[in-house]
Short mmCIF file of C-alpha atoms in Angstrom, two decimals:
data_model
loop_
_atom_site.label_atom_id
_atom_site.label_comp_id
_atom_site.label_asym_id
_atom_site.label_seq_id
_atom_site.Cartn_x
_atom_site.Cartn_y
_atom_site.Cartn_z
CA UNK Z 299 -7.00 -23.50 -12.45
CA UNK Z 300 -5.07 -25.64 -9.86
CA UNK Z 301 -1.93 -25.52 -12.15
CA UNK Z 302 -1.98 -21.77 -12.60
CA UNK Z 303 0.14 -19.29 -10.56
CA UNK Z 304 -0.34 -15.74 -10.51
CA UNK Z 305 2.54 -13.55 -9.60
CA UNK Z 306 2.40 -9.73 -8.71
CA UNK Z 307 5.44 -7.50 -8.53
CA UNK Z 308 7.43 -9.35 -10.92
CA UNK Z 309 9.72 -6.77 -11.73
CA UNK Z 310 11.30 -6.51 -8.25
CA UNK Z 311 14.09 -8.33 -6.97
CA UNK Z 312 12.28 -11.35 -5.43
CA UNK Z 313 9.44 -11.12 -8.02
CA UNK Z 314 11.77 -11.68 -10.94
CA UNK Z 315 13.66 -14.61 -9.31
CA UNK Z 316 10.12 -16.13 -8.58
CA UNK Z 317 8.92 -15.89 -12.00
CA UNK Z 318 12.31 -17.61 -13.22
CA UNK Z 319 11.81 -20.43 -10.84
CA UNK Z 320 8.09 -20.95 -11.39
CA UNK Z 321 8.77 -21.33 -15.10
CA UNK Z 322 11.43 -24.14 -14.77
CA UNK Z 323 9.79 -26.03 -11.97
CA UNK Z 324 7.04 -28.55 -13.00
CA UNK Z 325 4.01 -27.72 -10.70
CA UNK Z 326 2.41 -25.18 -12.96
CA UNK Z 327 1.41 -25.43 -16.41
CA UNK Z 328 0.88 -21.34 -16.60
CA UNK Z 329 2.23 -18.57 -14.74
CA UNK Z 330 0.29 -15.35 -15.16
CA UNK Z 331 2.21 -12.00 -14.32
CA UNK Z 332 0.73 -8.73 -13.64
CA UNK Z 333 3.08 -5.92 -14.10
CA UNK Z 334 3.71 -2.58 -14.87
CA UNK Z 335 6.11 -3.19 -17.62
CA UNK Z 336 6.80 -5.94 -19.85
CA UNK Z 337 9.28 -8.45 -18.28
CA UNK Z 338 12.06 -9.12 -21.11
CA UNK Z 339 11.35 -12.79 -20.68
CA UNK Z 340 9.57 -15.24 -22.97
CA UNK Z 341 8.36 -19.05 -22.16
CA UNK Z 342 5.66 -21.27 -23.34
CA UNK Z 343 4.21 -21.04 -19.76
CA UNK Z 344 4.43 -17.25 -19.17
CA UNK Z 345 1.47 -14.86 -19.77
CA UNK Z 346 1.99 -11.26 -18.99
CA UNK Z 347 -0.53 -8.57 -18.48
CA UNK Z 348 0.66 -5.00 -18.35
CA UNK Z 349 -2.01 -3.39 -15.85
CA UNK Z 350 -2.78 -0.08 -14.15
CA UNK Z 351 -2.67 -1.10 -10.29
CA UNK Z 352 -5.27 1.75 -9.46
CA UNK Z 353 -7.59 -0.60 -11.63
CA UNK Z 354 -6.91 -3.87 -10.32
CA UNK Z 355 -10.54 -4.63 -10.42
CA UNK Z 356 -10.46 -4.46 -14.23
CA UNK Z 357 -8.37 -7.59 -14.54
CA UNK Z 358 -10.40 -9.90 -12.22
CA UNK Z 359 -10.80 -12.44 -15.30
CA UNK Z 360 -6.81 -13.09 -14.89
CA UNK Z 361 -7.19 -13.84 -11.25
CA UNK Z 362 -9.00 -17.02 -11.34
CA UNK Z 363 -5.94 -19.05 -10.19
CA UNK Z 364 -5.12 -21.38 -7.18
CA UNK Z 365 -1.74 -19.75 -5.88
CA UNK Z 366 -1.13 -16.01 -5.67
CA UNK Z 367 2.21 -14.42 -4.86
CA UNK Z 368 2.44 -11.13 -3.85
CA UNK Z 369 5.83 -9.48 -4.14
CA UNK Z 370 4.98 -5.80 -4.20
CA UNK Z 371 7.23 -3.42 -2.32
CA UNK Z 372 8.77 -0.20 -2.73
CA UNK Z 373 10.60 2.29 -0.55
CA UNK Z 374 9.53 5.74 0.73
CA UNK Z 375 12.36 7.36 -1.07
CA UNK Z 376 11.62 5.77 -4.38
CA UNK Z 377 7.58 6.34 -3.67
CA UNK Z 378 8.22 10.00 -3.04
CA UNK Z 379 5.82 10.39 0.08
CA UNK Z 380 4.40 7.96 2.77
CA UNK Z 381 0.91 8.04 1.17
CA UNK Z 382 2.63 6.84 -2.14
CA UNK Z 383 4.48 4.14 -0.29
CA UNK Z 384 1.46 2.89 1.61
CA UNK Z 385 -0.70 2.31 -1.78
CA UNK Z 386 2.29 0.22 -3.09
CA UNK Z 387 2.85 -1.78 0.01
CA UNK Z 388 -0.71 -1.89 1.78
CA UNK Z 389 -3.63 -0.82 -0.58
CA UNK Z 390 -2.60 -2.91 -3.97
CA UNK Z 391 -1.56 -6.07 -1.95
CA UNK Z 392 -4.99 -5.85 0.26
CA UNK Z 393 -6.91 -5.54 -3.07
CA UNK Z 394 -5.22 -8.04 -4.94
CA UNK Z 395 -5.83 -10.50 -2.03
CA UNK Z 396 -9.63 -9.76 -1.99
CA UNK Z 397 -9.90 -9.92 -5.67
CA UNK Z 398 -8.23 -12.97 -5.98
CA UNK Z 399 -9.82 -14.71 -2.74
CA UNK Z 400 -13.21 -13.95 -4.43
CA UNK Z 401 -12.17 -15.56 -7.36
CA UNK Z 402 -11.51 -18.62 -5.59
CA UNK Z 403 -7.55 -18.50 -4.75
CA UNK Z 404 -6.77 -20.92 -1.95
CA UNK Z 405 -3.16 -19.86 -1.44
CA UNK Z 406 -1.45 -16.51 -0.77
CA UNK Z 407 2.16 -15.78 -0.57
CA UNK Z 408 3.27 -12.11 0.48
CA UNK Z 409 6.60 -10.65 1.30
CA UNK Z 410 6.53 -7.96 4.20
CA UNK Z 411 9.56 -7.60 6.13
CA UNK Z 412 11.24 -8.55 9.54
CA UNK Z 413 9.80 -6.52 12.30
CA UNK Z 414 6.55 -5.95 10.64
CA UNK Z 415 3.98 -4.94 13.22
CA UNK Z 416 0.93 -2.90 13.33
CA UNK Z 417 1.90 -1.73 16.94
CA UNK Z 418 4.64 0.22 16.35
CA UNK Z 419 5.50 4.09 15.58
CA UNK Z 420 7.97 3.32 13.08
CA UNK Z 421 5.99 3.90 9.64
CA UNK Z 422 7.69 1.34 7.61
CA UNK Z 423 7.06 -1.50 10.09
CA UNK Z 424 3.73 -0.61 10.94
CA UNK Z 425 2.31 -0.63 7.14
CA UNK Z 426 3.84 -4.04 6.75
CA UNK Z 427 2.18 -5.30 9.80
CA UNK Z 428 -1.15 -3.75 8.92
CA UNK Z 429 -0.95 -5.41 5.34
CA UNK Z 430 -0.36 -8.85 7.28
CA UNK Z 431 -3.49 -8.12 9.48
CA UNK Z 432 -5.98 -7.19 6.87
CA UNK Z 433 -4.70 -10.18 4.45
CA UNK Z 434 -5.20 -12.50 7.42
CA UNK Z 435 -9.14 -11.71 7.77
CA UNK Z 436 -9.80 -12.97 4.20
CA UNK Z 437 -9.88 -16.43 4.75
CA UNK Z 438 -7.69 -18.10 2.54
CA UNK Z 439 -6.83 -21.97 2.82
CA UNK Z 440 -3.16 -21.12 3.28
CA UNK Z 441 -1.54 -17.78 3.85
CA UNK Z 442 2.02 -17.72 4.09
CA UNK Z 443 3.81 -14.18 5.21
CA UNK Z 444 7.62 -13.75 4.46
CA UNK Z 445 9.44 -11.39 6.68
CA UNK Z 446 13.01 -11.27 4.92
CA UNK Z 447 16.05 -9.21 6.34
CA UNK Z 448 18.14 -7.23 4.23
CA UNK Z 449 17.69 -8.66 0.41
CA UNK Z 450 20.83 -9.24 -1.63
CA UNK Z 451 20.55 -9.29 -5.40
CA UNK Z 452 21.16 -7.14 -8.90
CA UNK Z 453 18.49 -4.35 -8.42
CA UNK Z 454 17.88 -2.23 -11.77
CA UNK Z 455 17.57 0.94 -9.62
CA UNK Z 456 20.42 2.13 -7.10
CA UNK Z 457 19.44 2.10 -3.39
CA UNK Z 458 22.18 3.73 -1.25
CA UNK Z 459 21.51 2.39 2.08
CA UNK Z 460 20.86 -1.31 0.75
CA UNK Z 461 24.21 -0.81 -1.31
CA UNK Z 462 26.00 0.09 1.62
CA UNK Z 463 24.37 -2.81 3.85
CA UNK Z 464 25.29 -5.45 0.82
CA UNK Z 465 28.89 -4.32 0.80
CA UNK Z 466 29.41 -4.70 4.48
CA UNK Z 467 27.17 -7.95 4.82
CA UNK Z 468 30.12 -10.38 4.15
CA UNK Z 469 32.27 -8.63 6.94
CA UNK Z 470 29.54 -9.11 9.50
CA UNK Z 471 27.48 -12.13 8.59
CA UNK Z 472 29.91 -14.47 10.15
CA UNK Z 473 29.08 -12.79 13.70
CA UNK Z 474 25.43 -13.19 13.06
CA UNK Z 475 24.87 -16.43 14.99
CA UNK Z 476 22.48 -17.76 17.64
CA UNK Z 477 19.66 -15.21 18.44
CA UNK Z 478 21.43 -12.62 15.92
CA UNK Z 479 21.22 -15.28 12.81
CA UNK Z 480 17.74 -13.88 12.06
CA UNK Z 481 19.25 -10.56 10.85
CA UNK Z 482 21.70 -12.22 8.23
CA UNK Z 483 21.01 -10.66 4.82
CA UNK Z 484 19.12 -13.12 2.52
CA UNK Z 485 19.62 -13.38 -1.28
CA UNK Z 486 16.19 -12.41 -2.95
CA UNK Z 487 16.73 -15.96 -4.81
CA UNK Z 488 16.39 -17.73 -1.73
CA UNK Z 489 13.26 -15.79 -0.47
CA UNK Z 490 11.66 -17.19 -3.82
CA UNK Z 491 12.95 -20.64 -3.12
CA UNK Z 492 11.14 -20.35 0.00
CA UNK Z 493 8.09 -19.09 -1.22
CA UNK Z 494 7.87 -22.14 -3.71
CA UNK Z 495 8.70 -24.50 -1.06
CA UNK Z 496 5.83 -23.41 0.83
CA UNK Z 497 3.28 -23.92 -2.04
CA UNK Z 498 4.18 -27.55 -2.10
CA UNK Z 499 2.65 -28.13 1.10
CA UNK Z 500 -1.19 -28.75 1.56
CA UNK Z 501 -1.12 -27.26 5.18
CA UNK Z 502 -4.31 -25.18 6.11
CA UNK Z 503 -3.61 -22.19 8.20
CA UNK Z 504 -1.74 -18.83 8.50
CA UNK Z 505 1.94 -19.05 8.61
CA UNK Z 506 4.68 -16.36 9.51
CA UNK Z 507 8.31 -17.18 8.11
CA UNK Z 508 11.15 -15.00 9.75
CA UNK Z 509 14.13 -14.67 8.02
CA UNK Z 510 16.16 -17.73 9.56
CA UNK Z 511 13.30 -19.91 8.60
CA UNK Z 512 13.25 -18.51 5.00
CA UNK Z 513 17.21 -19.19 4.85
CA UNK Z 514 16.27 -23.14 6.07
CA UNK Z 515 13.31 -23.48 3.68
CA UNK Z 516 15.28 -22.28 0.60
CA UNK Z 517 17.97 -24.99 1.29
CA UNK Z 518 15.48 -27.75 0.60
CA UNK Z 519 14.93 -26.79 -2.94
#
């Protein structure tokens, strides 16, 4: 159990980078992945399970692990409705956290977003804040919440707003210093590195990692 990691959301930008990283590092003897579609990846340590996320409880046998990495996330545009967005970004992560906690998971790592708070009228940020609050109640030995800024990396799908941000980021990143540093775009690979770095500590408690700290943590690996 202590040498097995579970990654959910592995087809996404950070999740894909994270799986690659966990397979190359020596901490885990096995890396389990719950996904909607099979990753084009093979490795002796990798076990893939194609699942129906509306039936997560059916896969509890694969959830007896020490460390759980939740990289689930979508956009309202891709989801189609606010309700569908909330299912992916709130319902599934909370259900995953409950099920893995019941199976004895000790560490839970989840990506939300910069500005996440349940006390806002902004739907996106409120959902991210609500998922944080619900997962906090479950009593993991260690809970690490990551709030990155704009994610850089090669997505399989085209997102116009993010593409514009990526194109402009080199022009403006040098201006993001001091208190503005937290807004600097971050590569998905660096978020994955920060998540893994957090897994190496035995600290007990709940930790929120803002964007500038994620940058710093990624440099340690």
